[in-house]
mmCIF file of C-alpha atoms in Angstrom:
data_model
loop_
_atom_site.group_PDB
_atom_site.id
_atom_site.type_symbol
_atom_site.label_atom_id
_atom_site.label_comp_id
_atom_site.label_asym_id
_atom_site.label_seq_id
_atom_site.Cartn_x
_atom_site.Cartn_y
_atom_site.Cartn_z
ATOM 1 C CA UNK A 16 29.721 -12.569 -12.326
ATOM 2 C CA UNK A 17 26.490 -12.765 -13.714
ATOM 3 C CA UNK A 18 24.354 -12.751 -17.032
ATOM 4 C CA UNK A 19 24.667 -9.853 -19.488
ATOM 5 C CA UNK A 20 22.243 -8.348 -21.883
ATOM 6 C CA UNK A 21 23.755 -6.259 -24.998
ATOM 7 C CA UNK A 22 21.265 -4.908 -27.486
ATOM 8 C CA UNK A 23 21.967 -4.011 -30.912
ATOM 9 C CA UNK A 24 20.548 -2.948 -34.477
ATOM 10 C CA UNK A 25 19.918 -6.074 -36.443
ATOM 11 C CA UNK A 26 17.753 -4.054 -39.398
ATOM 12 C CA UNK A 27 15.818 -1.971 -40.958
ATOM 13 C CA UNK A 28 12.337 -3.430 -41.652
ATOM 14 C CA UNK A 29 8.629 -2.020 -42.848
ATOM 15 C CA UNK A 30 6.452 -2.790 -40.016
ATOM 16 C CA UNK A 31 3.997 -5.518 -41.073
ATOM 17 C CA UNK A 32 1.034 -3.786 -38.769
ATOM 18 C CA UNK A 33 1.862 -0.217 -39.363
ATOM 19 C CA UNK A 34 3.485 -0.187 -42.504
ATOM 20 C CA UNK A 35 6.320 2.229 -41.306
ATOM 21 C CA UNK A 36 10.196 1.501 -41.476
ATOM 22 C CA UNK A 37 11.615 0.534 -37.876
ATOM 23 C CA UNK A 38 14.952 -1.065 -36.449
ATOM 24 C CA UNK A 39 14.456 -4.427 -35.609
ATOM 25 C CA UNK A 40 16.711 -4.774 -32.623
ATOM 26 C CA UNK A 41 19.080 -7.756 -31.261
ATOM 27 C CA UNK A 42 19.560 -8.650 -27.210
ATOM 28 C CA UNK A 43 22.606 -10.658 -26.666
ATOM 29 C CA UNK A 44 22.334 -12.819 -23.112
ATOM 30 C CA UNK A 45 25.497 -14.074 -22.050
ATOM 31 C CA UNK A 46 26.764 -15.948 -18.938
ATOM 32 C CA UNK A 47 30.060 -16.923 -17.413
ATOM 33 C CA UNK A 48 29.895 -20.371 -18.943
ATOM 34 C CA UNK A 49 30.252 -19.006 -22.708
ATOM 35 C CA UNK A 50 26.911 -19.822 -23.694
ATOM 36 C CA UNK A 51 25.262 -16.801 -25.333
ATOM 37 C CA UNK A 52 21.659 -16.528 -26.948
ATOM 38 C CA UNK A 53 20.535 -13.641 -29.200
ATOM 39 C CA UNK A 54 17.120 -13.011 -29.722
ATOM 40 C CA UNK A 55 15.235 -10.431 -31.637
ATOM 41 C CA UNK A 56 12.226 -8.161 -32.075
ATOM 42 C CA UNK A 57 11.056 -9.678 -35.049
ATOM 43 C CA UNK A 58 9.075 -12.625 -34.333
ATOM 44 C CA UNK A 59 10.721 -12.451 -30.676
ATOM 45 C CA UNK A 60 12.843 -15.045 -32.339
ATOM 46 C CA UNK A 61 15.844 -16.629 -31.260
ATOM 47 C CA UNK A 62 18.628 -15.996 -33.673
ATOM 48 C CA UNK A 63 21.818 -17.639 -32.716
ATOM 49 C CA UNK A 64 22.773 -20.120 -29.509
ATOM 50 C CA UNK A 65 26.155 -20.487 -28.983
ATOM 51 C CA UNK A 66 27.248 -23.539 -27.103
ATOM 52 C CA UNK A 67 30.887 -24.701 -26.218
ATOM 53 C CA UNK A 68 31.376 -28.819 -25.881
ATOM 54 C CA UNK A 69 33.353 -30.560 -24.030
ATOM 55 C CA UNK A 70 36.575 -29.201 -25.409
ATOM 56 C CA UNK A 71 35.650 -25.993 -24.833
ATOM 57 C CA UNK A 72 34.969 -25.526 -28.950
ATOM 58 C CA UNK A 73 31.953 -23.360 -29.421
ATOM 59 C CA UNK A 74 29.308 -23.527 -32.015
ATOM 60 C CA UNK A 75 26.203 -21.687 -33.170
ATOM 61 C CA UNK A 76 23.488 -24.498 -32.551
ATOM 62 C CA UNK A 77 20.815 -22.695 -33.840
ATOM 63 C CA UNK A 78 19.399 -22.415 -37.380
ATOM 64 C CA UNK A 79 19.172 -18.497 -38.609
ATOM 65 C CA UNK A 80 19.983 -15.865 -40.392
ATOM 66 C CA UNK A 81 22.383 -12.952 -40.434
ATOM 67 C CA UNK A 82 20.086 -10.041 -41.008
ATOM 68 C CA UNK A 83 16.979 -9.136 -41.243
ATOM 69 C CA UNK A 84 16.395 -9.974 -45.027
ATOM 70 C CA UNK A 85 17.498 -13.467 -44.701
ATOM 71 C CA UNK A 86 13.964 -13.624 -42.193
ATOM 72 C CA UNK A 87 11.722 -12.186 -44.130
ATOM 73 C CA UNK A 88 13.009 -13.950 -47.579
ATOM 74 C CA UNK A 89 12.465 -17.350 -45.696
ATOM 75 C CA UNK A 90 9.241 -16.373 -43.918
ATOM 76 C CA UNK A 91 7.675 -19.897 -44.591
ATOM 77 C CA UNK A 92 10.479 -21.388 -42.990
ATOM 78 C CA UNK A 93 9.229 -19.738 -39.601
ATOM 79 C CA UNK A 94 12.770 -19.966 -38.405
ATOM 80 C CA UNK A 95 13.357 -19.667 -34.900
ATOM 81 C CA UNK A 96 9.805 -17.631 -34.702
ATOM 82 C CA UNK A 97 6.841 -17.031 -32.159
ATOM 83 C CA UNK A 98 4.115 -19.353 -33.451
ATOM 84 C CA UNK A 99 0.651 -17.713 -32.358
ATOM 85 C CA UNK A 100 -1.934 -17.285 -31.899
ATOM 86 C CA UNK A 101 -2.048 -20.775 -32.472
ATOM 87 C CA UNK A 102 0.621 -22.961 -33.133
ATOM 88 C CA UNK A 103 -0.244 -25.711 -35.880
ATOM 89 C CA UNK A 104 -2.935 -26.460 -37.684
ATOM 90 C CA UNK A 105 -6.409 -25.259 -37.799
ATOM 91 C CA UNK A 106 -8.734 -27.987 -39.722
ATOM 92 C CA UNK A 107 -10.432 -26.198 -42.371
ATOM 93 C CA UNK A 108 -9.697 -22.659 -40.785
ATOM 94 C CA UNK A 109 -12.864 -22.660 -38.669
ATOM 95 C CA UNK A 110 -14.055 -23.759 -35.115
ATOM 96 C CA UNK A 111 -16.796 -23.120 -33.234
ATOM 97 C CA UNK A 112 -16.622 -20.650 -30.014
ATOM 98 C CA UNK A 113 -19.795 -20.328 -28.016
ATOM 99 C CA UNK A 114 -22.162 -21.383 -30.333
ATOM 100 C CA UNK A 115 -20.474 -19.141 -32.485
ATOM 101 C CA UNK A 116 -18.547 -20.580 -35.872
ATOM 102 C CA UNK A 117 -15.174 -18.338 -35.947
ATOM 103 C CA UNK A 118 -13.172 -18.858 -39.494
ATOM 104 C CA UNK A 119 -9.950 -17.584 -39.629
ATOM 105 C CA UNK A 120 -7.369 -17.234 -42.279
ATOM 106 C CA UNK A 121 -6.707 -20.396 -44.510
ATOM 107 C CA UNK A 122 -3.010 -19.716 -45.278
ATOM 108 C CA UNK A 123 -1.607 -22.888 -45.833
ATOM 109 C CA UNK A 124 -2.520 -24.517 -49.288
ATOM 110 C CA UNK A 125 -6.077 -22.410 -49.316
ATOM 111 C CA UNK A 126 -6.876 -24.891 -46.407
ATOM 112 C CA UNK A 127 -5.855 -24.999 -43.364
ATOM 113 C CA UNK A 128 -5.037 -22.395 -40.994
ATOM 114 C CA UNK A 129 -1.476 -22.936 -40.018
ATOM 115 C CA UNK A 130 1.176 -21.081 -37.065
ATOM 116 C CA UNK A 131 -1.291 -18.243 -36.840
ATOM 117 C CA UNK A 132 -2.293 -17.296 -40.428
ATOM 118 C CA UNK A 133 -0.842 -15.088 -43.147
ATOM 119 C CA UNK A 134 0.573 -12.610 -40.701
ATOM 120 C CA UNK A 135 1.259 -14.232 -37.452
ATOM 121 C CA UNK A 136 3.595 -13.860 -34.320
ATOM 122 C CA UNK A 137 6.755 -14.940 -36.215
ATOM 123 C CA UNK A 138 6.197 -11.836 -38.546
ATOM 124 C CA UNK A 139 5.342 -8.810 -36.002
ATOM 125 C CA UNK A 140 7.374 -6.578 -34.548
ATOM 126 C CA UNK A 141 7.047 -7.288 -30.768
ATOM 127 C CA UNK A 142 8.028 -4.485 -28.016
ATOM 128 C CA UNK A 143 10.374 -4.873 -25.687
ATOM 129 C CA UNK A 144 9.342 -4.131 -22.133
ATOM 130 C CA UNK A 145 11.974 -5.243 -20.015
ATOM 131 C CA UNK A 146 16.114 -5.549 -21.330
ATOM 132 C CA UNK A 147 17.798 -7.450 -18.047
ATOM 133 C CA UNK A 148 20.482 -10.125 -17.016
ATOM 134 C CA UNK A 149 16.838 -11.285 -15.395
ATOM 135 C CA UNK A 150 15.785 -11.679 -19.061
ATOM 136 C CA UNK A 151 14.453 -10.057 -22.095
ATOM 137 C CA UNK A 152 10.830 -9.499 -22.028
ATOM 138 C CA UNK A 153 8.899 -8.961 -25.322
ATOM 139 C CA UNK A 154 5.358 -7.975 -25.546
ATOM 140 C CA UNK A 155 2.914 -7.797 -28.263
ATOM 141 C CA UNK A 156 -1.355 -6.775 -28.525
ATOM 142 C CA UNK A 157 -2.796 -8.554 -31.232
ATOM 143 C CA UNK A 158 -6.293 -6.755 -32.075
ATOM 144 C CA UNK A 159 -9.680 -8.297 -32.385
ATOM 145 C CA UNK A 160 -10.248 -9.634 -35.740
ATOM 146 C CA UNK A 161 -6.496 -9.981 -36.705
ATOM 147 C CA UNK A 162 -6.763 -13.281 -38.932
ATOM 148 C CA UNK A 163 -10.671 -14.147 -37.721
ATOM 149 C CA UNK A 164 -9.692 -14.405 -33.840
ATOM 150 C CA UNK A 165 -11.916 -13.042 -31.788
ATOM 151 C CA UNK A 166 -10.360 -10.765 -28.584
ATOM 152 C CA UNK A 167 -7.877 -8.366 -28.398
ATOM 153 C CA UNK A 168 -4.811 -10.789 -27.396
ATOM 154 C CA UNK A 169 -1.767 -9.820 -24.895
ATOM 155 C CA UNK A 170 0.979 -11.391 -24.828
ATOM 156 C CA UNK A 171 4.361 -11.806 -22.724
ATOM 157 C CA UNK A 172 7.140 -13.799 -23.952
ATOM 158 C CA UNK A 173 10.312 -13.799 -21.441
ATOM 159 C CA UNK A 174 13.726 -15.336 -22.052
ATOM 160 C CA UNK A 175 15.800 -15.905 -19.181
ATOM 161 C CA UNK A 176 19.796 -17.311 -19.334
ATOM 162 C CA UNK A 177 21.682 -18.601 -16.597
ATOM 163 C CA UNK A 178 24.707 -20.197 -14.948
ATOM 164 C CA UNK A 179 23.305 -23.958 -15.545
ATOM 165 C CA UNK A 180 23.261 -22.933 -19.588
ATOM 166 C CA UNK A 181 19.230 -23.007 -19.393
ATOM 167 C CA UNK A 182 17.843 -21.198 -21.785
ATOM 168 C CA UNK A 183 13.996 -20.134 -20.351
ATOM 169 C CA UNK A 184 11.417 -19.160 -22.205
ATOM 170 C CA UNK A 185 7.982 -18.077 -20.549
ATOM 171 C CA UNK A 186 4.874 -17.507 -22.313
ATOM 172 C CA UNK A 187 1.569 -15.402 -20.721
ATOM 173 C CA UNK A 188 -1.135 -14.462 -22.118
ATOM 174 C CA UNK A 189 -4.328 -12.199 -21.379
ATOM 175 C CA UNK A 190 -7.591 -11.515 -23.542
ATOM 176 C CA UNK A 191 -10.359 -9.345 -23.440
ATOM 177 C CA UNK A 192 -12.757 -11.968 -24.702
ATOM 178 C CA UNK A 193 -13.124 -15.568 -24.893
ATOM 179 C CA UNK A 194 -10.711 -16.736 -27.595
ATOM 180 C CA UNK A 195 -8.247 -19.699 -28.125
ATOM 181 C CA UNK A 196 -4.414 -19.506 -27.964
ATOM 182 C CA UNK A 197 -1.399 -22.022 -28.364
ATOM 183 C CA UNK A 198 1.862 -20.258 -28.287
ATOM 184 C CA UNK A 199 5.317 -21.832 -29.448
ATOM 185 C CA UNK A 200 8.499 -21.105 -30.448
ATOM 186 C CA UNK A 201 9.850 -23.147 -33.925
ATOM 187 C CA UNK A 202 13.420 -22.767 -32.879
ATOM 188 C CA UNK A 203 15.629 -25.164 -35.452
ATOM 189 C CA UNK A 204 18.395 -27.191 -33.819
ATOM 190 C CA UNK A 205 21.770 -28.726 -34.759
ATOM 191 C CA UNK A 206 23.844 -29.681 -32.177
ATOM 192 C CA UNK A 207 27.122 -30.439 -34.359
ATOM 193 C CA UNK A 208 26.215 -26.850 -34.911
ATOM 194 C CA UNK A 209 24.121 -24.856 -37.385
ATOM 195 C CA UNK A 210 25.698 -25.770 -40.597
ATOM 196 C CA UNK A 211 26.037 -29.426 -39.884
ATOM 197 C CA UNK A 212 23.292 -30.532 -42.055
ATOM 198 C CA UNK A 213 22.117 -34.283 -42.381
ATOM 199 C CA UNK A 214 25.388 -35.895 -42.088
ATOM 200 C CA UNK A 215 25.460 -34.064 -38.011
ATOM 201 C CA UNK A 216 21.828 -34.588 -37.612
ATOM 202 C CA UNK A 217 22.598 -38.474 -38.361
ATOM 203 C CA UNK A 218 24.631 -38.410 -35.501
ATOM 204 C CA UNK A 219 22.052 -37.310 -32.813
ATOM 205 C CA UNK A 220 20.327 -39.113 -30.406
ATOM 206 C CA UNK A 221 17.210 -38.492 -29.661
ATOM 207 C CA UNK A 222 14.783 -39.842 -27.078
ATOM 208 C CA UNK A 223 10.970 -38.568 -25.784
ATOM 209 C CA UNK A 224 9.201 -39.814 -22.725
ATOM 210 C CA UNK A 225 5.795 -40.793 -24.939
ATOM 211 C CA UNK A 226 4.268 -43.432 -25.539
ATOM 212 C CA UNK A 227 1.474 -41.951 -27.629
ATOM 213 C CA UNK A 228 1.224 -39.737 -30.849
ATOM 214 C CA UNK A 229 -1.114 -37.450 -31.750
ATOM 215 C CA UNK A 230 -2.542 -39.420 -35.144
ATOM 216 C CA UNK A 231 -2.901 -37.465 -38.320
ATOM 217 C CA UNK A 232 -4.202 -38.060 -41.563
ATOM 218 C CA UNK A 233 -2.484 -38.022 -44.860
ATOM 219 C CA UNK A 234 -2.780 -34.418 -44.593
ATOM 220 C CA UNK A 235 -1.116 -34.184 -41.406
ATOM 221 C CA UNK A 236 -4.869 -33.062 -39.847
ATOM 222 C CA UNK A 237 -5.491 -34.984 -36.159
ATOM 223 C CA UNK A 238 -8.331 -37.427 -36.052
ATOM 224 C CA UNK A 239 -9.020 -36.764 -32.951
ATOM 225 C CA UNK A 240 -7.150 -40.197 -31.686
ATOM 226 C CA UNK A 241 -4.087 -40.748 -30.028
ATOM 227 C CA UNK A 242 -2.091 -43.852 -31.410
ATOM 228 C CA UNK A 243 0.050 -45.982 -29.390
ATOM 229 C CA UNK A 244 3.876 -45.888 -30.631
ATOM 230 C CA UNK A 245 5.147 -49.398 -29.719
ATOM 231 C CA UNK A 246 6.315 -51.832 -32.567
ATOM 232 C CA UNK A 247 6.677 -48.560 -34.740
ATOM 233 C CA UNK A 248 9.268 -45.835 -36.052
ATOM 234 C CA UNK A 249 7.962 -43.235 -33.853
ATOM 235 C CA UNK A 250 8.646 -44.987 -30.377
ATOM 236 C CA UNK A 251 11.369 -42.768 -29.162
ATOM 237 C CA UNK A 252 11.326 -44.117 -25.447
ATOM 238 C CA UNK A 253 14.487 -45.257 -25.550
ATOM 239 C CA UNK A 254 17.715 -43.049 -27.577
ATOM 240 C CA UNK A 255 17.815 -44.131 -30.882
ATOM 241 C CA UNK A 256 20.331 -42.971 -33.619
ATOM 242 C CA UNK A 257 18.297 -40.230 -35.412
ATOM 243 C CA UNK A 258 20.415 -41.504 -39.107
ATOM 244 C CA UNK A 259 19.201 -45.111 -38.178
ATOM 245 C CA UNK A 260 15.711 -44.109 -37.749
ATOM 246 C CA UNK A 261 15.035 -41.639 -40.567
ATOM 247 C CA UNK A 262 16.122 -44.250 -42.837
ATOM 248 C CA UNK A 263 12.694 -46.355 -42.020
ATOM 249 C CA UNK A 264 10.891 -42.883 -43.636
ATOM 250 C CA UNK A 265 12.263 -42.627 -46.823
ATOM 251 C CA UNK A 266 9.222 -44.569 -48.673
ATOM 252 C CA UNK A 267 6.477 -42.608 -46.542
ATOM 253 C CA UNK A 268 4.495 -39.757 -47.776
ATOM 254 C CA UNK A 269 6.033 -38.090 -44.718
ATOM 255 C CA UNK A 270 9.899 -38.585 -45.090
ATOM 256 C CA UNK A 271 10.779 -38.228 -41.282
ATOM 257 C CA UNK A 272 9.680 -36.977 -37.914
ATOM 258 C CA UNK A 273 6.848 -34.267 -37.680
ATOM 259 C CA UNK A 274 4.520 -35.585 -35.178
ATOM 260 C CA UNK A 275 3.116 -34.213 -31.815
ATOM 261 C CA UNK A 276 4.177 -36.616 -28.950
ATOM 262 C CA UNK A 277 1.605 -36.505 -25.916
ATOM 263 C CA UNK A 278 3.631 -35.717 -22.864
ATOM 264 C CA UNK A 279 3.098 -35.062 -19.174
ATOM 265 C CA UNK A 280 0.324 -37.409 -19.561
ATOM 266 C CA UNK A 281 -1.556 -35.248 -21.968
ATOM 267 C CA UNK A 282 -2.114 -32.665 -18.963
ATOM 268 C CA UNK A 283 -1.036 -29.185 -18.513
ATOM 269 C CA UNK A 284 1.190 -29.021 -15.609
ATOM 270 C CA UNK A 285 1.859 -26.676 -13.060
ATOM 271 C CA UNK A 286 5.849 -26.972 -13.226
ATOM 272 C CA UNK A 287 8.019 -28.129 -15.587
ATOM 273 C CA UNK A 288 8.882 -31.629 -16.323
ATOM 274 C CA UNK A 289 12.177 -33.278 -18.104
ATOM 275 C CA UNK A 290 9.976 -34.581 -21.975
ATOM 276 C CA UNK A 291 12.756 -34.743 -24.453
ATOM 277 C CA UNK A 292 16.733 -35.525 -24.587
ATOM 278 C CA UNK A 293 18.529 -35.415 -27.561
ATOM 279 C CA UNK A 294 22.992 -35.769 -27.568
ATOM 280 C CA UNK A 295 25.242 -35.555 -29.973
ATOM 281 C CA UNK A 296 27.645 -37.567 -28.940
ATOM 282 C CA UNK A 297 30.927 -36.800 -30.816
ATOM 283 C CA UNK A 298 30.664 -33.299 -29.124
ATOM 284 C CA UNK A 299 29.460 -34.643 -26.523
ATOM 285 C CA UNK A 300 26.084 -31.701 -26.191
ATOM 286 C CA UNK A 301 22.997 -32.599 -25.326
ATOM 287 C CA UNK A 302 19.718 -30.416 -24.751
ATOM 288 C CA UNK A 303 17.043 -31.525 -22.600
ATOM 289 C CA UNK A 304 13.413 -30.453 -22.660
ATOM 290 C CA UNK A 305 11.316 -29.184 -20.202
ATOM 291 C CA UNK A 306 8.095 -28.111 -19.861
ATOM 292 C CA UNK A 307 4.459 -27.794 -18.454
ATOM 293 C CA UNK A 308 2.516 -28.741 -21.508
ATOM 294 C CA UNK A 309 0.920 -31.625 -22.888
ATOM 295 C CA UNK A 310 2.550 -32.134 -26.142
ATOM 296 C CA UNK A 311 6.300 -31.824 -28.053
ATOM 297 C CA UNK A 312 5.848 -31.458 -31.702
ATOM 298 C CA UNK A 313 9.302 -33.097 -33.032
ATOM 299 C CA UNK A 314 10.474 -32.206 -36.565
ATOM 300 C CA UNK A 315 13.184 -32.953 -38.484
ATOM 301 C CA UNK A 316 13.219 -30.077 -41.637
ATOM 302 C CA UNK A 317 11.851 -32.644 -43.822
ATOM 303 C CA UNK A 318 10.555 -29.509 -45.865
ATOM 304 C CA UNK A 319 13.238 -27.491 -45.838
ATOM 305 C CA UNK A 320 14.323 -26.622 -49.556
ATOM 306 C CA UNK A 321 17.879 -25.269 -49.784
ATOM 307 C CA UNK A 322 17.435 -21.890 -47.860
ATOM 308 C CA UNK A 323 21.018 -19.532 -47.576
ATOM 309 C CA UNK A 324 21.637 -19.046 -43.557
ATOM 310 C CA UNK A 325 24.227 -17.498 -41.364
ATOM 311 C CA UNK A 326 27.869 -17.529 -42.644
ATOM 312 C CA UNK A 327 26.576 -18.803 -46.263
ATOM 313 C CA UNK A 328 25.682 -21.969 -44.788
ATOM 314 C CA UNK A 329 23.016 -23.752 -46.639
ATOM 315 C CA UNK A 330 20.291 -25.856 -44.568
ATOM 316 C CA UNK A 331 18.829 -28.268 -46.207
ATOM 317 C CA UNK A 332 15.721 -31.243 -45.512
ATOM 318 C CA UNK A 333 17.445 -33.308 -42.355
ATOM 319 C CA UNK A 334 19.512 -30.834 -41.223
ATOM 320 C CA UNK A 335 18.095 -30.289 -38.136
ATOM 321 C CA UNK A 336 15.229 -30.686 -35.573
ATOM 322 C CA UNK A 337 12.683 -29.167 -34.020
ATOM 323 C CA UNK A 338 11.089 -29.568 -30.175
ATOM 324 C CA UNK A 339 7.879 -27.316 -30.167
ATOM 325 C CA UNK A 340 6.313 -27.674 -26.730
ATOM 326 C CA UNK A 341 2.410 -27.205 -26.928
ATOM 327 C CA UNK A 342 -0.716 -28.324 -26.681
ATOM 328 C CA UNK A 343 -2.352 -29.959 -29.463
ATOM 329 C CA UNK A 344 -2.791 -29.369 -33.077
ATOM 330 C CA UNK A 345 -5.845 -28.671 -34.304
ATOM 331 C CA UNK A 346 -7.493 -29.126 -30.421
ATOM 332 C CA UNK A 347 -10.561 -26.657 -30.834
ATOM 333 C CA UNK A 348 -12.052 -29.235 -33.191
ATOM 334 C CA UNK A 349 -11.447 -32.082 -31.034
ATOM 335 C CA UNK A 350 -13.120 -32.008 -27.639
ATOM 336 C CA UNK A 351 -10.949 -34.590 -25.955
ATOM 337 C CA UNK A 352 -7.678 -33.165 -26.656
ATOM 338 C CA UNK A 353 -6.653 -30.968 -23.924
ATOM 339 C CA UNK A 354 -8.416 -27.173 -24.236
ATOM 340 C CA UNK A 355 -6.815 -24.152 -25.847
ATOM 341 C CA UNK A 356 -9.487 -21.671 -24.727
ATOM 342 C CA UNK A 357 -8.609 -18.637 -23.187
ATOM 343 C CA UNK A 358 -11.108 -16.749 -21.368
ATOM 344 C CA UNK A 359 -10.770 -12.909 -19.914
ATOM 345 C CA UNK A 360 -10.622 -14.058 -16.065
ATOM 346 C CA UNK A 361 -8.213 -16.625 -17.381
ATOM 347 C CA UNK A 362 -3.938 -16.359 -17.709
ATOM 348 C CA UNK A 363 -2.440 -18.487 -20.580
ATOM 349 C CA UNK A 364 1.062 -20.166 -19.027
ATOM 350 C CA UNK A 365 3.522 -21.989 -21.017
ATOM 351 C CA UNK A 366 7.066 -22.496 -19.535
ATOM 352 C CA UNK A 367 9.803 -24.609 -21.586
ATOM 353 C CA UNK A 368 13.294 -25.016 -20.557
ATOM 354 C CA UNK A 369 15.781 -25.697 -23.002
ATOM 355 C CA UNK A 370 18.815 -27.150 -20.943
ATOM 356 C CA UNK A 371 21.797 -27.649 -22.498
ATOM 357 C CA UNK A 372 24.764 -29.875 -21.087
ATOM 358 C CA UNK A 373 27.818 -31.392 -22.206
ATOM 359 C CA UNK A 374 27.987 -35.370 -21.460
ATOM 360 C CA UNK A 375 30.946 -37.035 -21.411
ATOM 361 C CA UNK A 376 31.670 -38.956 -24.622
ATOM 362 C CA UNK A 377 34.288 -41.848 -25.640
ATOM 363 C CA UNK A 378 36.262 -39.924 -27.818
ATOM 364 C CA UNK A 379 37.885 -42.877 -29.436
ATOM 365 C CA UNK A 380 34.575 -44.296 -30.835
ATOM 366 C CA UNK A 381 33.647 -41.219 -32.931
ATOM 367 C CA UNK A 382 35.815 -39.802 -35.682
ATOM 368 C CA UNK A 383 35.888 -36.324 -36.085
#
């Protein structure tokens, strides 16, 4: 036995880019371990993972929503969404290109440009080109001009399942013109499952192979310097008790984890390397990272208002976590940090691996 794809209507929606209704569909891959992922066209988002532990109990360890509503109510939320064209933040919503200043859309506090502008991947309708048990392939053009980026933009995203219960997602891209690009996926985690807010996220551990941060200013903006983590709260080297640690946040202006950890050495890699592992260890799952680029944005919902998701669940600020593999925010103002350009001879890669495993846990030290 293999992998299996089922697709399905998830809703009705009003095209963002055309303005005409169309069925969002849902692809369900399974395989024989009963692991399943759903993703769908909107946002070629991933909707649900469903992950048994090690007593064969499965759970939904993925933050979403139900329907299609539920997505575009909690747009700012970007849950489980394509962030492009670029991922993060844009200083001041302008760069120079060329000689050329380019300003895009400030949609983030009449700032910044942030996860691609008013209308960015999370919110389009992407095409699917390819429905296999060799993975779902989504595909979307974004035109020249669309939120002040120069280039007509194409884009492949492919997710793959298989019989190890990794979840791959590839990301290409192609332009037409010399223009920047930083693809990610803002996928929200809970591996107690989706619903089991702060008191399961407590329980994680959680640890990145970094030893530097991307530093930020007040308004989470990059310097344009790295900072050393030893001797602080963001040294996650070693596994350390998320609960424990998110305690040492409550009297900062940032209550928790949203940073950008430099990783493979700050270098885009040809093939993917293990960056992140995080365990929950009364369940006994655990998801590794891997990937080939330069930086893991980790996030713990630490603006996350009480938003209704699947089953009536509520998710709430330290609910869950996020492991956005890119390169850096903000990195066409800052010459040193590794490049986002894309130009037309040129092929954007980005390959992440979420693998998830079940470890063996001492049952008798956790309470369920």
């Amino acid at each position: 036995m293999s992998i299996t794809v089922e697709e399905r209507n998830f809703g009705l929606v009003t095209n963002p880019l055309t303005e005409a209704r169309q069925m969002v569909h849902s692809y369900t891959l399974k395989n024989t371990k009963g692991m399943s992922v759903t993703v769908i066209q909107l946002g070629a988002t991933i909707q649900s993972i469903f992950f048994p532990d090690g007593s064969k109990k499965v759970e939904d360890v993925c933050l979403g929503f139900d329907d299609i509503a539920g997505y575009m109510t909690n747009k700012a939320a970007y849950m489980g969404g394509t962030l492009g064209r670029v991922a993060n933040r844009v200083a001041s919503g302008g760069f120079t290109l060329d000689e050329t200043t380019v300003n895009l859309t400030r949609n983030f506090e009449g700032q910044f440009h942030l996860h691609g502008g008013f209308l960015g991947f999370d919110s389009v309708i992407w095409e699917v080109v390819q429905k296999t048990p060799e993975g779902v392939v989504f595909r979307h053009q974004s035109q020249h001009g669309h939120e002040g980026y120069p280039g007509i933009l194409t884009c492949l995203i492919t997710y793959r399942l298989d019989n190890e219960d990794r979840l791959s997602i590839s990301f290409e891209a192609n332009t037409d013109r010399q223009t920047i690009v930083n693809l990610s996926n803002h996928a929200y985690f809970n591996l107690a499952g989706h619903n089991a807010g702060p008191k399961g996220l407590a329980e994680h551990t959680v640890e990145i192979a970094s030893s530097e941060i991307v530093e930020t200013d007040d308004r989470q903006i990059p310097t344009g310097e790295l900072t050393l983590v030893d001797n602080t709260a963001y040294d996650l080297r070693s596994p350390v008790v998320l609960g424990d640690r998110l305690k040492q946040f409550e009297h900062r202006p940032i209550q928790g984890f949203d940073n950008c950890y430099v990783v493979n050495g700050g270098q885009l890699l040809r093939s993917t390397v293990k960056v992140a592992k995080i365990v929950h260890p009364p369940s006994g799952r655990a998801l590794e990272v891997w990937t080939n680029q330069p930086g893991v944005q980790f996030y713990t919902a630490n603006n996350i208002t009480k938003i209704t998701g699947k089953k009536g669940s509520f998710y709430v600020k330290h609910g869950s976590f996020c492991v956005q593999t890119e390169k850096f925010p903000d990195a066409v103002n800052h010459q040193n940090f590794p490049s986002i350009n894309l130009n037309p001879n040129e092929t954007y890669r980005h390959e992440v691996v979420y693998w998830f495993k079940v470890e063996k846990t001492c049952r008798c030290c956790y309470k369920k």
